[in-house]
Structures are given as C-alpha cells and as structure tokens.
PDB file of C-alpha atoms in Angstrom:
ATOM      1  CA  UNK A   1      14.018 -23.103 -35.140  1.00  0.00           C
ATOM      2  CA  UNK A   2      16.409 -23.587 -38.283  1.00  0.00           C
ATOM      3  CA  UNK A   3      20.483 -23.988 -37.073  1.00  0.00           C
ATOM      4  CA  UNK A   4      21.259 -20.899 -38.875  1.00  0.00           C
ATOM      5  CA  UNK A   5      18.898 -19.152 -36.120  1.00  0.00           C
ATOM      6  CA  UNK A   6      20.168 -20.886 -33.047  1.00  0.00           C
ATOM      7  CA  UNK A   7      23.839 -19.600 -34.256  1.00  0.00           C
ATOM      8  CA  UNK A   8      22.750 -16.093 -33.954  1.00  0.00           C
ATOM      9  CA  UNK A   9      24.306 -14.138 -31.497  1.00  0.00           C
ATOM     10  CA  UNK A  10      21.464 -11.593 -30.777  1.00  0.00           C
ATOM     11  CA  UNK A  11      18.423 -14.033 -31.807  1.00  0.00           C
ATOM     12  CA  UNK A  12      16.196 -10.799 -30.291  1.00  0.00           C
ATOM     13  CA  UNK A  13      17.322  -8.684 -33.493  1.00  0.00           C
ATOM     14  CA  UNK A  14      17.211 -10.940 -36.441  1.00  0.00           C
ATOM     15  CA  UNK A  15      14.132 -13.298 -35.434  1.00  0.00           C
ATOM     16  CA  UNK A  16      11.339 -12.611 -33.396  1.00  0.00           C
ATOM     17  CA  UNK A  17       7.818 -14.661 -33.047  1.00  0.00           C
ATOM     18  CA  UNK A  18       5.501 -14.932 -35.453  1.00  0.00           C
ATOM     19  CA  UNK A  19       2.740 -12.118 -35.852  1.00  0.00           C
ATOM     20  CA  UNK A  20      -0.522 -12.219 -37.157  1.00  0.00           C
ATOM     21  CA  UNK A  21      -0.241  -8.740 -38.360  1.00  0.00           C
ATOM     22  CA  UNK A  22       2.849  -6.062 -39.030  1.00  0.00           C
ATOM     23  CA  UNK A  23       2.285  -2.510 -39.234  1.00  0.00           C
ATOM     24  CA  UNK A  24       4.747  -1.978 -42.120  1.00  0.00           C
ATOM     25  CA  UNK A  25       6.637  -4.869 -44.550  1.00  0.00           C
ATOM     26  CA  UNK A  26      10.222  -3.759 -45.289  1.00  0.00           C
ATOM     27  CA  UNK A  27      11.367  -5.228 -48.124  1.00  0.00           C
ATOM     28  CA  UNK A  28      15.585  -5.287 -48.306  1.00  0.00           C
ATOM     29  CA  UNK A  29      18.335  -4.473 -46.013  1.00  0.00           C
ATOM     30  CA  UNK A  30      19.967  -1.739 -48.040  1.00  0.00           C
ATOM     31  CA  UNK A  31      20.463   1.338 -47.149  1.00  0.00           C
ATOM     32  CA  UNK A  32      17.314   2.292 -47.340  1.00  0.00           C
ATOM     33  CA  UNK A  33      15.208  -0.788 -46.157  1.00  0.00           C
ATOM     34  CA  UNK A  34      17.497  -0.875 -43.231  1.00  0.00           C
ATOM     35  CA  UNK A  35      17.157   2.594 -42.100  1.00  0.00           C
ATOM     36  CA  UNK A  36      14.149   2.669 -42.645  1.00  0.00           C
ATOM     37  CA  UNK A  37      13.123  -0.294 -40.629  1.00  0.00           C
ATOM     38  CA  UNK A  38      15.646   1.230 -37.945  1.00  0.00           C
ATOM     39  CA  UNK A  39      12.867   4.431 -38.143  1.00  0.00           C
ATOM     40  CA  UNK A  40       9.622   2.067 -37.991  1.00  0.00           C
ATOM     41  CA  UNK A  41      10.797   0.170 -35.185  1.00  0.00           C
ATOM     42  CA  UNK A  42      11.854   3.419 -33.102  1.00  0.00           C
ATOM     43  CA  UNK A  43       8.968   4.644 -33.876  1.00  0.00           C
ATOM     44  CA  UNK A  44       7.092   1.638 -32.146  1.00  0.00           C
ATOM     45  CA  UNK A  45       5.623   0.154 -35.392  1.00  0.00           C
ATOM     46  CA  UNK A  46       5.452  -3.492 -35.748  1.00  0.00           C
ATOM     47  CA  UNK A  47       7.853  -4.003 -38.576  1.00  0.00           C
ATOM     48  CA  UNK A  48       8.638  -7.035 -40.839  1.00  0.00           C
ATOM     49  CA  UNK A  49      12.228  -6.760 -42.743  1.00  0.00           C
ATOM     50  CA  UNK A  50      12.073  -9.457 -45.741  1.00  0.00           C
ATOM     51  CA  UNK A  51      15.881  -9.818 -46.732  1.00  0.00           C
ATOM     52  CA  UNK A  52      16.713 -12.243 -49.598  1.00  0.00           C
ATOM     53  CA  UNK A  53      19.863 -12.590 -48.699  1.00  0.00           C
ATOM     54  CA  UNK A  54      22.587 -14.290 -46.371  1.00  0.00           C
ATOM     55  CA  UNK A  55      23.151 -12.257 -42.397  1.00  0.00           C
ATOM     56  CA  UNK A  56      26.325 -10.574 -43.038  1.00  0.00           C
ATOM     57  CA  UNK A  57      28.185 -10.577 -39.505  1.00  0.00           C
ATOM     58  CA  UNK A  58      30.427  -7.461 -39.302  1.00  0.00           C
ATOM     59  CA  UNK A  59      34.599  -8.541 -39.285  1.00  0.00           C
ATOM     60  CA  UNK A  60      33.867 -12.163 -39.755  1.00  0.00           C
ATOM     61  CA  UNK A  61      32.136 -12.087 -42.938  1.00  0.00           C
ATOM     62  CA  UNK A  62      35.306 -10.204 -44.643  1.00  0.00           C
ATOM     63  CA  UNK A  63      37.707 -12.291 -45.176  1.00  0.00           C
ATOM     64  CA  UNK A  64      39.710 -10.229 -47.627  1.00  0.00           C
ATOM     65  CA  UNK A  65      39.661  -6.660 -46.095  1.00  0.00           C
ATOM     66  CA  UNK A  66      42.864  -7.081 -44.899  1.00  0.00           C
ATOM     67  CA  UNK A  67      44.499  -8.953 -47.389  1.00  0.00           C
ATOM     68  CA  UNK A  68      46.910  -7.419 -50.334  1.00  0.00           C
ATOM     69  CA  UNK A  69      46.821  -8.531 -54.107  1.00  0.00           C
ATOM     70  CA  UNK A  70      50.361 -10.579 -53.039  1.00  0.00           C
ATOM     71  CA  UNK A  71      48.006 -12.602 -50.576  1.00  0.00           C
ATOM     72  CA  UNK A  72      45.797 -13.901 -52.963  1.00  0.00           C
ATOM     73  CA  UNK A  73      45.931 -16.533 -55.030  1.00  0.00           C
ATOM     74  CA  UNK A  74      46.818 -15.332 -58.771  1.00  0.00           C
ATOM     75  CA  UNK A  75      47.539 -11.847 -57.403  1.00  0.00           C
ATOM     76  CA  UNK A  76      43.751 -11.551 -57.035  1.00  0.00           C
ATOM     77  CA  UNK A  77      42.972 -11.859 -60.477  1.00  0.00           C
ATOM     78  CA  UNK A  78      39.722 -14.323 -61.540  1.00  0.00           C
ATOM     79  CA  UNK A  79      40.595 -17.472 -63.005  1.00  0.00           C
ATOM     80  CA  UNK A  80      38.687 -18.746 -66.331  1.00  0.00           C
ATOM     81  CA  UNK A  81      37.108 -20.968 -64.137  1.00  0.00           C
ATOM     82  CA  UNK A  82      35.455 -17.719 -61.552  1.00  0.00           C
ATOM     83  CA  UNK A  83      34.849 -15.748 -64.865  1.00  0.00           C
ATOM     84  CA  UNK A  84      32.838 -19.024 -66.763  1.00  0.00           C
ATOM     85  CA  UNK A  85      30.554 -18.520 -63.357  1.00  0.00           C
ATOM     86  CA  UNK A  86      30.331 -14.681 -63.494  1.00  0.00           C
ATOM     87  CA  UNK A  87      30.561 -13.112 -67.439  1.00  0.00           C
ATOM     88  CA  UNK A  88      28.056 -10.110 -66.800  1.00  0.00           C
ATOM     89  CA  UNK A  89      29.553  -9.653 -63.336  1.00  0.00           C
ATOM     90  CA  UNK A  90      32.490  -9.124 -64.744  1.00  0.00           C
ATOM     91  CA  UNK A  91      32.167  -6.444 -67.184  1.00  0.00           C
ATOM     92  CA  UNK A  92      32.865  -3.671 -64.172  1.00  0.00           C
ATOM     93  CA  UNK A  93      36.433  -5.242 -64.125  1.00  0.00           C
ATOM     94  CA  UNK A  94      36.598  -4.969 -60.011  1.00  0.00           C
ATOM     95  CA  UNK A  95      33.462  -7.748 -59.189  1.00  0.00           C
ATOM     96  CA  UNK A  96      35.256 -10.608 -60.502  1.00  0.00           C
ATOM     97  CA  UNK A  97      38.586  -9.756 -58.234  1.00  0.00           C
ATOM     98  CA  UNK A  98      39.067 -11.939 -55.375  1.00  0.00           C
ATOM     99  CA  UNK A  99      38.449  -9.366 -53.119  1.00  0.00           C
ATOM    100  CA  UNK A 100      35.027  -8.210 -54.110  1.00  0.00           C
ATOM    101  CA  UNK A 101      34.074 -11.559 -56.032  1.00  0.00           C
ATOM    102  CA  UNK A 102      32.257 -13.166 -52.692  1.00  0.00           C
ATOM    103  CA  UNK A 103      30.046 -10.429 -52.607  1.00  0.00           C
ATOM    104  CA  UNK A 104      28.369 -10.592 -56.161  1.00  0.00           C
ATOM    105  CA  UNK A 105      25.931 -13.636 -57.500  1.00  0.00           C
ATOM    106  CA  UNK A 106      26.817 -16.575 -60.034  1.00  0.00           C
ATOM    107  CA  UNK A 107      25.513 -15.038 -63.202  1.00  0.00           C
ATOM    108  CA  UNK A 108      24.774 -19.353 -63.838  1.00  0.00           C
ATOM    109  CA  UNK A 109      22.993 -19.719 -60.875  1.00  0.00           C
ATOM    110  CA  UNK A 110      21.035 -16.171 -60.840  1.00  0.00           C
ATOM    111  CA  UNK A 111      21.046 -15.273 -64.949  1.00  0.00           C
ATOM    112  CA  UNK A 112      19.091 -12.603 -66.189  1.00  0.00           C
ATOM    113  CA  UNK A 113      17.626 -12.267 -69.764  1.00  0.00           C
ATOM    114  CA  UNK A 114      19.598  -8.720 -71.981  1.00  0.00           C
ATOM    115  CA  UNK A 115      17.774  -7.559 -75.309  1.00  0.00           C
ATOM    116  CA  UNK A 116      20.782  -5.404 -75.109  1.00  0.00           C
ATOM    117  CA  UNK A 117      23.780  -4.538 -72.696  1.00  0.00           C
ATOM    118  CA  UNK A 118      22.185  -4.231 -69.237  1.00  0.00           C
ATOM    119  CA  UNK A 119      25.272  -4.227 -66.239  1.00  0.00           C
ATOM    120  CA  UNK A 120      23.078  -5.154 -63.611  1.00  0.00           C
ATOM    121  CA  UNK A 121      25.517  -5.897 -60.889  1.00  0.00           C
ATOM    122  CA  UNK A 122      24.017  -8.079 -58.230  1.00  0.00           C
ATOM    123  CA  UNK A 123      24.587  -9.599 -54.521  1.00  0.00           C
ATOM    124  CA  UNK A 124      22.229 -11.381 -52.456  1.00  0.00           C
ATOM    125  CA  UNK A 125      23.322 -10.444 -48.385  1.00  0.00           C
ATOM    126  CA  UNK A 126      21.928  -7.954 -45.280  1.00  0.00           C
ATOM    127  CA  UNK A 127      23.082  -4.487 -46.101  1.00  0.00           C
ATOM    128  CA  UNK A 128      22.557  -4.642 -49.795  1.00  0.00           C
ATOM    129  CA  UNK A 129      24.861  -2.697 -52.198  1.00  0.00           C
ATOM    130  CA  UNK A 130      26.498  -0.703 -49.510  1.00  0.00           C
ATOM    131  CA  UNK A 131      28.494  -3.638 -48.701  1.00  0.00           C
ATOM    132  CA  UNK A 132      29.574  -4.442 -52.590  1.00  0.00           C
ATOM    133  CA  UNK A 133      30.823  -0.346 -52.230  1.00  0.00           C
ATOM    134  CA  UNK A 134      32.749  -1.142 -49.835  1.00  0.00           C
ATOM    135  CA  UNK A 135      30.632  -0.177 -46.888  1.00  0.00           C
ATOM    136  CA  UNK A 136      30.912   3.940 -48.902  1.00  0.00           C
ATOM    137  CA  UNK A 137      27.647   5.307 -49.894  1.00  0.00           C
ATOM    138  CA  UNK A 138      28.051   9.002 -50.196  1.00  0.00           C
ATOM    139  CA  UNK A 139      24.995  11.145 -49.518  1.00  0.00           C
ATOM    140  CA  UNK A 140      24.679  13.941 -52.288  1.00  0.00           C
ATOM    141  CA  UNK A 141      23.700  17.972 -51.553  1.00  0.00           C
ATOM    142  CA  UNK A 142      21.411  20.412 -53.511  1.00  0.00           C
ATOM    143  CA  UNK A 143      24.997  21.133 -55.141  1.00  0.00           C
ATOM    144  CA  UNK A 144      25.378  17.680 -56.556  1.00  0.00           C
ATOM    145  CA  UNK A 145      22.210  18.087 -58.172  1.00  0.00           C
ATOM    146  CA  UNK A 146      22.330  21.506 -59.844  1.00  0.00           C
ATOM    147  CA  UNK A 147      25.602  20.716 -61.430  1.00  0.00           C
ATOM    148  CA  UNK A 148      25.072  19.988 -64.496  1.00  0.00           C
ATOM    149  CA  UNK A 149      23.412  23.474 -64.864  1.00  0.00           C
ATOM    150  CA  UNK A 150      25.796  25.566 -63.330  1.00  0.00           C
ATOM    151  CA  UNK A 151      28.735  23.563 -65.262  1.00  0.00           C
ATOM    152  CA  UNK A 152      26.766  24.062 -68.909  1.00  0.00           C
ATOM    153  CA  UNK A 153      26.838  20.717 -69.576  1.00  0.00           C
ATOM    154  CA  UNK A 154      24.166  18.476 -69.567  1.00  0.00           C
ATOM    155  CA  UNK A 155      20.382  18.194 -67.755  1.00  0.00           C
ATOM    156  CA  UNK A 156      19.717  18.555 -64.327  1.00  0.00           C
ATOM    157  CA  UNK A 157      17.831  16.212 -61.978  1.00  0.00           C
ATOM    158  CA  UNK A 158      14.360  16.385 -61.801  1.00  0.00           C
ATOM    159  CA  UNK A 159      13.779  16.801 -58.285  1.00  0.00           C
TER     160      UNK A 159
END
C-alpha cells in the first residue's frame, strides 16, 4: 500500500481489497457519482468509485476559507506569473483569485484544444465541481424549469 493510503484516516472508506468483480463502476465524485455510489453501496451493491482526482479532507484542505482579500498576498489578485499557468481558467475572473485558484487545473499542464471560445472550467479533486462552487449546488423545481414560458421569454427545457 502507497503512503498516500496509509495516511488515510478511515482506510475502510477510501480503499478496500481488490475484487474480481463490482456490481456497478462509478465514475467521479461529484455530486452525482458520489451520491450515487452513497445509493449503490446502501443498497448492498459492490461498487467501484474511479475518482481522477486528489482526496479532499474536509477543513484541512481549505486553506483560504477563512482568510480576507487583506490576508492574501496581492490582495488576492493572480500574479502574471499564476495567470501565464491558467489563461482559459481565467476568463470567469473569480478561478484565478487566490482563494479559488487551488481548486482549478494548470491550463499548461492539462490544455485543451478551442476551434472557438469554449470556458471549460476544470479541477481534478473528490467532490467534483461542488467544491469549485463553493460547496453550493442548488437543486432546481418544476418552477425553475417552466420559466422561461411563463416569463415570455425564451424556450423551455426539454424535460
């Protein structure tokens, strides 16, 4: 077993022994993949959860949630030298901050390929984008997607 294994805290939840066969293959620790390899496992499936990504340890692994633009260097702001190593990142204007920056990739080290303007705003870790949000992800009603309908403005949903 790797050292990043033996540092686990509960080795039960993030690594258990090999199988020969799973009954379902999660693939991401999103919102989605994780809940629903929190319903597979309940359920009493044999589940695999494939996560690209770096464990994310809850309070440890955010070292600027309680820090104010005053206690960061440069009042927060991304030097040249950050935005040389993050250009597409930083066309949303908050991923390139020093308070979100450690949560979205290198656009050197991870580039991607644009025939034309594509934002895709990436980071590799266990809970997916929910953690880049801020740990919000707001769950939408029948309301949210009849809107555009009732308000005369545009196309509904298709669902």
């Amino acid at each position: 077993m790797n050292g990043f294994l033996k540092d686990l805290t509960m080795k039960k939840f993030y690594y258990n022994e090999e199988q020969q066969s799973y009954d379902a293959i999660v693939v991401g620790t999103g919102i989605s993949g994780g809940w629903a390899a929190k319903e597979l496992c309940e359920n009493g499936l044999k589940t695999l959860v494939l996560e690209r990504g770096r464990m994310v340890r809850h309070i440890e692994d955010y070292p600027t949630a309680y820090k104010d633009p005053w206690d960061l260097p440069n009042g927060g702001k991304p030097t040249q030298e950050d935005l040389k190593k993050q250009p597409k990142q930083n066309r949303t204007g908050y991923t390139t901050n020093a308070v979100s920056a450690l949560w979205f990739v290198n656009d050197l080290e991870h580039p991607y390929n644009e025939i034309k303007r594509f934002d895709w705003m990436r980071g590799y870790h266990v809970g997916g984008r929910s953690i880049m949000w801020g740990r919000h992800s707001y769950r939408w009603s029948d309301i949210d997607f009849t809107a555009n309908q009732r308000e005369g403005i545009a196309v509904d949903w298709p669902v």
